[in-house]
Structure formats: C-alpha cells, structure tokens
Short mmCIF file of C-alpha atoms and ligand atoms in Angstrom, two decimals:
data_model
loop_
_atom_site.label_atom_id
_atom_site.label_comp_id
_atom_site.label_asym_id
_atom_site.label_seq_id
_atom_site.Cartn_x
_atom_site.Cartn_y
_atom_site.Cartn_z
CA MET A 26 13.37 38.23 21.89
CA VAL A 27 15.22 41.39 22.46
CA GLU A 28 18.86 42.18 22.97
CA CYS A 29 19.57 45.03 25.12
CA ILE A 30 23.42 46.03 23.83
CA ASN A 31 26.13 45.80 26.80
CA ARG A 32 29.71 46.21 27.30
CA ASP A 33 29.88 42.52 29.22
CA ASP A 34 31.34 43.50 33.01
CA GLU A 35 28.26 46.62 32.83
CA GLN A 36 25.37 46.25 35.26
CA ILE A 37 21.66 45.64 34.21
CA ARG A 38 19.29 49.02 35.54
CA PHE A 39 15.96 48.85 35.08
CA ILE A 40 12.64 50.91 36.04
CA GLN A 41 9.86 48.94 37.47
CA ILE A 42 6.54 50.65 37.45
CA THR A 43 3.69 48.52 38.05
CA ASP A 44 -0.60 48.81 39.14
CA PRO A 45 -1.81 52.59 37.28
CA HIS A 46 -4.90 51.58 37.25
CA LEU A 47 -5.39 53.91 34.69
CA PHE A 48 -9.05 54.95 33.22
CA LYS A 49 -10.34 56.08 29.99
CA GLU A 50 -10.57 60.07 31.60
CA LYS A 51 -8.13 61.86 33.08
CA THR A 52 -10.24 62.62 35.66
CA GLY A 53 -10.81 58.92 36.89
CA GLU A 54 -10.12 57.75 40.04
CA LEU A 55 -9.68 54.58 42.20
CA LEU A 56 -10.56 54.70 46.21
CA GLY A 57 -10.48 58.43 45.77
CA ILE A 58 -6.84 59.11 44.15
CA ASN A 59 -6.76 60.49 40.66
CA THR A 60 -4.46 57.98 38.61
CA TYR A 61 -3.88 59.67 36.40
CA ASN A 62 -1.79 61.98 38.08
CA SER A 63 -0.58 59.85 41.14
CA PHE A 64 1.13 57.67 38.07
CA ARG A 65 2.31 61.47 36.12
CA GLN A 66 4.09 62.14 39.19
CA VAL A 67 5.72 59.09 39.92
CA VAL A 68 7.12 59.63 36.53
CA ASN A 69 8.08 63.12 37.40
CA GLU A 70 10.27 62.44 39.58
CA ILE A 71 12.30 58.82 37.95
CA GLN A 72 12.28 61.55 35.64
CA GLN A 73 14.20 64.38 37.79
CA SER A 74 15.90 61.71 39.65
CA GLU A 75 18.66 61.41 36.53
CA THR A 76 19.08 57.53 37.22
CA ASP A 77 20.79 56.02 34.28
CA TYR A 78 19.04 53.03 33.74
CA GLN A 79 17.99 51.31 29.93
CA PHE A 80 14.22 50.72 29.48
CA VAL A 81 10.91 50.43 32.00
CA LEU A 82 8.98 47.02 32.76
CA ALA A 83 5.34 47.73 33.45
CA THR A 84 4.29 45.32 34.78
CA GLY A 85 0.31 45.11 34.95
CA ASP A 86 -2.97 46.30 36.51
CA LEU A 87 -2.03 49.65 33.52
CA VAL A 88 -5.71 50.19 33.23
CA GLN A 89 -9.38 49.60 35.48
CA ASP A 90 -11.69 49.88 32.66
CA SER A 91 -9.91 47.89 29.63
CA SER A 92 -10.80 51.51 27.46
CA GLU A 93 -8.53 52.79 24.30
CA GLU A 94 -8.12 55.67 26.39
CA GLY A 95 -6.93 54.07 29.08
CA TYR A 96 -3.95 52.47 27.65
CA LEU A 97 -3.00 55.83 25.73
CA ASN A 98 -3.05 57.31 29.17
CA PHE A 99 -0.33 55.45 29.77
CA CYS A 100 1.29 56.02 26.51
CA HIS A 101 1.30 59.86 26.98
CA ILE A 102 2.68 59.10 30.07
CA ILE A 103 5.51 57.18 30.54
CA HIS A 104 6.58 58.32 26.31
CA PRO A 105 8.72 61.34 27.65
CA LEU A 106 10.94 59.05 29.80
CA GLY A 107 12.67 58.31 26.14
CA LYS A 108 13.31 54.39 27.07
CA PRO A 109 12.62 51.28 25.82
CA VAL A 110 9.27 49.90 27.76
CA TYR A 111 8.48 45.95 28.32
CA TRP A 112 5.68 44.48 29.42
CA ILE A 113 2.70 41.87 31.05
CA PRO A 114 -0.89 42.12 31.85
CA GLY A 115 -2.41 42.27 35.16
CA ASN A 116 -5.94 40.85 36.40
CA HIS A 117 -7.67 43.86 35.44
CA ASP A 118 -5.74 44.26 32.00
CA PHE A 119 -7.58 43.49 28.98
CA GLN A 120 -5.25 42.58 26.33
CA PRO A 121 -7.08 42.56 23.08
CA VAL A 122 -6.86 46.50 23.77
CA MET A 123 -3.78 46.94 25.28
CA ARG A 124 -1.59 45.13 22.86
CA LYS A 125 -3.68 47.03 19.92
CA VAL A 126 -2.44 49.95 21.56
CA PHE A 127 1.24 48.82 22.87
CA ALA A 128 1.60 47.38 19.19
CA GLN A 129 0.62 51.37 18.05
CA GLN A 130 3.68 52.57 20.03
CA SER A 131 7.58 52.58 18.87
CA TYR A 132 9.28 52.27 22.03
CA ILE A 133 6.88 49.95 23.79
CA TYR A 134 7.40 46.40 23.01
CA ALA A 135 5.89 43.12 23.26
CA ASP A 136 8.24 41.17 23.90
CA LYS A 137 8.13 39.10 27.20
CA HIS A 138 12.19 37.15 26.97
CA LEU A 139 14.93 40.13 27.43
CA LEU A 140 18.05 39.11 26.91
CA LEU A 141 20.66 41.12 28.94
CA GLY A 142 24.32 40.97 27.54
CA ASP A 143 25.43 37.90 27.61
CA LYS A 144 24.66 37.27 31.96
CA TRP A 145 20.93 37.80 32.15
CA GLN A 146 17.85 36.85 30.66
CA VAL A 147 14.21 38.42 31.94
CA LEU A 148 11.03 36.25 31.52
CA LEU A 149 7.96 37.98 31.38
CA LEU A 150 5.06 35.74 32.58
CA ASP A 151 1.22 35.80 32.14
CA SER A 152 -0.73 35.32 35.03
CA GLN A 153 -4.00 36.88 34.55
CA VAL A 154 -7.52 34.57 34.35
CA TYR A 155 -9.54 36.90 32.53
CA GLY A 156 -12.43 37.76 34.74
CA VAL A 157 -10.88 36.93 38.34
CA PRO A 158 -8.42 39.25 40.39
CA HIS A 159 -5.91 35.49 41.46
CA GLY A 160 -3.52 34.23 38.79
CA GLU A 161 -2.54 30.95 37.43
CA LEU A 162 0.22 30.13 34.91
CA SER A 163 -1.08 28.10 31.91
CA GLN A 164 0.99 25.03 31.08
CA TYR A 165 1.63 27.38 28.00
CA GLN A 166 3.09 29.78 30.36
CA LEU A 167 4.90 26.97 32.39
CA ASP A 168 6.33 24.90 29.52
CA TRP A 169 7.82 28.68 27.38
CA LEU A 170 9.56 29.35 31.17
CA ASP A 171 10.64 26.27 31.75
CA GLU A 172 12.12 26.31 27.62
CA LYS A 173 13.69 29.34 28.59
CA LEU A 174 15.56 27.86 31.80
CA GLN A 175 17.30 25.23 29.95
CA GLU A 176 17.91 27.13 26.71
CA TYR A 177 19.80 29.39 28.11
CA GLN A 178 21.06 27.95 32.01
CA GLU A 179 24.43 29.79 31.44
CA TYR A 180 22.38 33.18 31.46
CA TYR A 181 21.51 34.75 35.75
CA SER A 182 17.62 34.77 35.00
CA LEU A 183 15.14 36.79 37.16
CA ILE A 184 11.10 36.01 36.57
CA VAL A 185 8.75 38.76 36.32
CA LEU A 186 4.71 38.32 37.25
CA HIS A 187 2.04 40.03 38.14
CA HIS A 188 0.72 37.88 41.37
CA HIS A 189 1.67 37.10 44.67
CA LEU A 190 3.89 34.21 45.94
CA LEU A 191 4.42 35.46 49.79
CA SER A 192 1.13 35.82 51.47
CA THR A 193 0.58 39.53 53.29
CA ASN A 194 -0.65 38.19 55.96
CA SER A 195 -4.02 39.77 55.21
CA VAL A 196 -6.71 37.06 53.94
CA TRP A 197 -9.26 40.14 51.90
CA LEU A 198 -5.30 40.08 49.70
CA ASP A 199 -3.93 36.61 49.86
CA GLN A 200 -7.02 34.93 48.09
CA HIS A 201 -6.12 36.88 44.61
CA ASN A 202 -2.94 35.29 44.90
CA LEU A 203 -0.77 33.16 42.69
CA ARG A 204 -2.87 30.12 43.06
CA ASN A 205 -0.29 27.47 41.08
CA ALA A 206 2.92 28.81 42.68
CA HIS A 207 4.09 24.94 43.47
CA GLU A 208 4.83 24.87 39.52
CA LEU A 209 5.54 27.66 39.38
CA LEU A 210 8.94 26.91 42.08
CA HIS A 211 8.59 23.04 40.73
CA ILE A 212 9.98 24.51 37.48
CA LEU A 213 12.64 26.83 39.50
CA GLN A 214 13.94 24.83 41.52
CA LYS A 215 15.13 22.59 37.98
CA TYR A 216 17.99 25.11 37.94
CA GLU A 217 20.69 26.54 38.93
CA ASN A 218 20.87 30.69 37.70
CA VAL A 219 17.19 31.69 38.74
CA ARG A 220 17.66 34.69 40.73
CA GLY A 221 15.00 36.61 41.47
CA ILE A 222 11.37 36.85 41.16
CA LEU A 223 9.27 40.42 40.22
CA HIS A 224 5.93 41.25 40.82
CA GLY A 225 3.25 44.03 41.62
CA HIS A 226 -0.16 43.48 42.36
CA ILE A 227 -0.72 43.64 46.00
CA HIS A 228 -0.02 47.81 46.32
CA GLN A 229 2.47 47.24 49.02
CA GLN A 230 6.39 47.10 48.50
CA VAL A 231 8.39 43.36 50.31
CA ASP A 232 11.75 42.77 49.85
CA ALA A 233 12.48 39.38 50.87
CA GLN A 234 13.43 35.54 50.59
CA TRP A 235 10.55 32.85 49.04
CA ASN A 236 12.47 29.40 48.78
CA GLY A 237 15.33 30.69 48.29
CA TYR A 238 14.52 33.25 45.78
CA GLN A 239 15.11 36.97 46.10
CA LEU A 240 11.61 38.16 46.27
CA MET A 241 10.56 41.73 45.41
CA CYS A 242 7.35 43.43 45.01
CA THR A 243 6.50 47.44 44.20
CA PRO A 244 4.30 49.30 45.56
CA ALA A 245 1.62 51.08 43.08
CA THR A 246 1.66 54.41 41.34
CA GLY A 247 -1.68 55.03 43.21
CA VAL A 248 -3.32 54.24 46.19
CA GLN A 249 -1.52 51.87 48.34
CA PHE A 250 -2.92 48.76 50.78
CA LYS A 251 -1.85 47.47 53.90
CA PRO A 252 -0.09 44.43 54.82
CA ASP A 253 -0.81 43.00 58.01
CA ASN A 254 -4.61 43.36 58.01
CA ASN A 255 -7.71 40.68 57.16
CA VAL A 256 -10.74 43.34 56.39
CA PHE A 257 -9.67 45.22 52.90
CA THR A 258 -6.86 48.17 54.49
CA LEU A 259 -5.66 51.71 52.72
CA ASP A 260 -2.06 53.01 53.93
CA THR A 261 -1.06 56.48 53.49
CA LEU A 262 2.57 55.70 52.16
CA GLN A 263 2.94 57.10 49.07
CA PRO A 264 3.06 55.94 45.37
CA ALA A 265 6.45 54.22 44.56
CA TRP A 266 8.47 53.30 41.71
CA ARG A 267 11.97 50.60 41.80
CA GLU A 268 14.99 50.46 40.37
CA ILE A 269 16.58 47.10 40.00
CA SER A 270 20.46 46.52 39.02
CA LEU A 271 21.23 42.97 37.80
CA MET A 272 25.33 42.53 38.50
CA PRO A 273 27.49 40.66 36.26
CA ASP A 274 28.23 38.70 39.59
CA GLY A 275 24.28 37.78 39.30
CA THR A 276 23.36 39.23 42.42
CA ILE A 277 20.18 42.15 42.03
CA GLU A 278 20.68 45.52 43.58
CA THR A 279 16.90 46.73 43.95
CA GLN A 280 16.15 50.63 45.83
CA VAL A 281 11.94 51.44 46.28
CA HIS A 282 11.67 55.26 45.78
CA ARG A 283 8.47 56.94 46.60
CA ILE A 284 7.21 60.24 45.14
CA GLN A 285 8.56 62.91 47.50
CA GLN A 286 7.12 66.50 45.63
CA ALA A 287 3.59 65.49 45.60
CA LYS A 288 0.97 63.67 48.62
CA PHE A 289 -1.71 61.36 47.51
CA LEU A 290 -4.41 60.49 49.78
CA PRO A 291 -6.91 58.27 48.88
CA ASN A 292 -10.82 58.35 51.17
CA MET A 293 -9.70 55.52 53.81
CA HIS A 294 -13.13 55.20 54.21
CA GLU A 295 -13.81 53.33 50.56
CA LEU A 296 -14.89 48.88 51.44
CA GLY A 297 -12.70 48.49 47.95
CA TYR A 298 -13.98 48.17 44.19
N1 CMP B 29 -12.62 44.90 49.80
C1 CMP B 29 -11.92 43.67 49.17
N2 CMP B 29 -11.95 42.26 49.12
C2 CMP B 29 -11.78 41.46 48.40
N3 CMP B 29 -10.93 41.89 47.40
C3 CMP B 29 -11.16 43.07 47.13
C4 CMP B 29 -11.50 44.12 47.72
N4 CMP B 29 -11.04 45.07 47.24
C5 CMP B 29 -10.23 45.21 46.15
N5 CMP B 29 -10.43 43.98 45.66
C6 CMP B 29 -9.87 42.87 44.68
O1 CMP B 29 -8.74 42.97 45.35
C7 CMP B 29 -7.77 42.83 44.34
C8 CMP B 29 -6.10 43.00 44.53
O2 CMP B 29 -5.56 44.02 43.88
P1 CMP B 29 -6.09 43.96 42.69
O3 CMP B 29 -6.15 45.83 42.01
O4 CMP B 29 -5.09 43.39 41.30
O5 CMP B 29 -7.54 44.29 42.16
C9 CMP B 29 -8.42 44.26 43.60
C10 CMP B 29 -9.53 43.74 43.47
O6 CMP B 29 -10.20 43.27 42.67
FE1 FE2 B 30 -3.63 43.59 40.00
#
C-alpha cells in the first residue's frame, strides 16, 4: 500500500499510459510503427505539457516480446518524467521479468493499493490469463478487491485493470475482453463509493458508462484499433495518454491527449499480430 500525501481538499491528478508494446530492439515495430519511438514521443509531449501531476500509471502490454531489454527500454523512456510509476500487467506481459526489472528501479512501485489523501483509493487489478489475449479476474483478485472496498468504504474508489468490459462493436477484438466482468460487477455493486473504472488493451479511447460507472479507456502509445469493425481494422488516430483528476467531491475529471508534434501511421494492410 502506498500513501501519496495530499492536503485533504486537493484534487489528485495522475497520468495513464498504456499498451506501448516495446521490444528488445529499439527498432522493433508493431504493425509498421516503431513502438520505442512512438512511446518516447508520447512521454516527450507529456513532459512538454507542464501538467502538474503526482504519478504515472502504466496499464499493461508494456512489452511485446517478454524481453528484459524491453522492460529496460520502458524504464529508460519513462524515467525522465521524474515521477513515481505504478503498473499492472497486460496479456502480453511476462510478469516474472516485469517484476524483476521494475524491482531494480527506485521510482517504479509494485504497490497495487494506492491510498491518496483521505478521500480516494485506486485499486490495481491483474486480469492477465497468461498465454491468451482475453482476460479474467482470479478468485484471489476478486477477493482482494472485495476486501479493500469493504475495509475502505469511506474512500471513493477507482478500479484499474488491463482488459475491456464494454463492447467495441468489433467481434475480432471483443472476444479478448474480460470474461468474468459479471463477477467484477457483482462485487462493485455491494459498495457505494466506486466512482470509476479505467483500463487499456483495446488501443482506442472510451469515455462511457458501464452499469452506472464512469468507464475510461485510453488509446495506446503506438498503433490504434478502429472501433465498430468486425474484422481487424487499424486507425490513423495518433498515440495518446490520459490525464485523470480525482476530485475531493468524488467526481473524476479526465482528458485524453493525442500527440501533436509527430505522426505515426501503421501499415494499414497488416492483418494482425
Ligand atoms: N487479426 C486478429 N484477430 C484477432 N485477434 C487479434 C488479431 N490481431 C491481433 N489480435 C489479438 O488481439 C489482441 C488485442 O490487443 P492486444 O495488444 O492485447 O493483443 C492483440 C492480439 O493478441
Ligand atoms: Fe492487451
């Protein structure tokens, strides 16, 4: 558990980046986009934005090839932000190496329960089912979530995971969703103060409602998927990050920022990976 010290009346702002899909080689490409360069561009533009925020949340698929060098590339790119980094795994991550590399960095924390001031908690879930693209929350994850929501009922809660809950209206992609979303919902509905759900995985922006909860998904820092297409379809929208402000009154303010100073276009004829 980690405490980010705040004045009680202060909002808590953080930045989410997701799905960089880095490789061992800095030249590695995913569907024609160099993922090292596109992730570095996102981080450079975060730095230039002069946004005042407290930490970075990396929500999975950080590395595509399970390599130690890939996770070191992540550290090399994110370190210049000079902020604490929290993380969860995506379906492509190799957790033994991910944990090993991140544990060697003083600014990357393995904490999954963030208590922020005395009004907000952020609960980071692991929805990875190793070796397959879809997600599932284990009984351990569900019990842990239930326990934290029970124990900190007086806190507003933001729930974070990698996999998606709401249909993208794309059969090829929705088969890779969170398979036991109904079990997650059952737990959330036992409590009053769950205020939002945040995820990655689908490489597109979502700002919607899911069963009455504010649902946010953030575009990847590399290749983008086009919603509403039943066959694999790439988008020409640019890489992005999300700013999230947890307000003292329990509301969440948020904005997706797409890069402005460079353009990364995928090979639109690629059929997948
Ligand atoms: N053409 C495709 N059809 C179905 N699934 C795909 C295709 N291409 C990639 N995927 C999977 O869909 C997943 C969605 O995003 P991920 O980056 O988690 O990893 C992706 C792949 O595992
Ligand atoms: Fe993913």
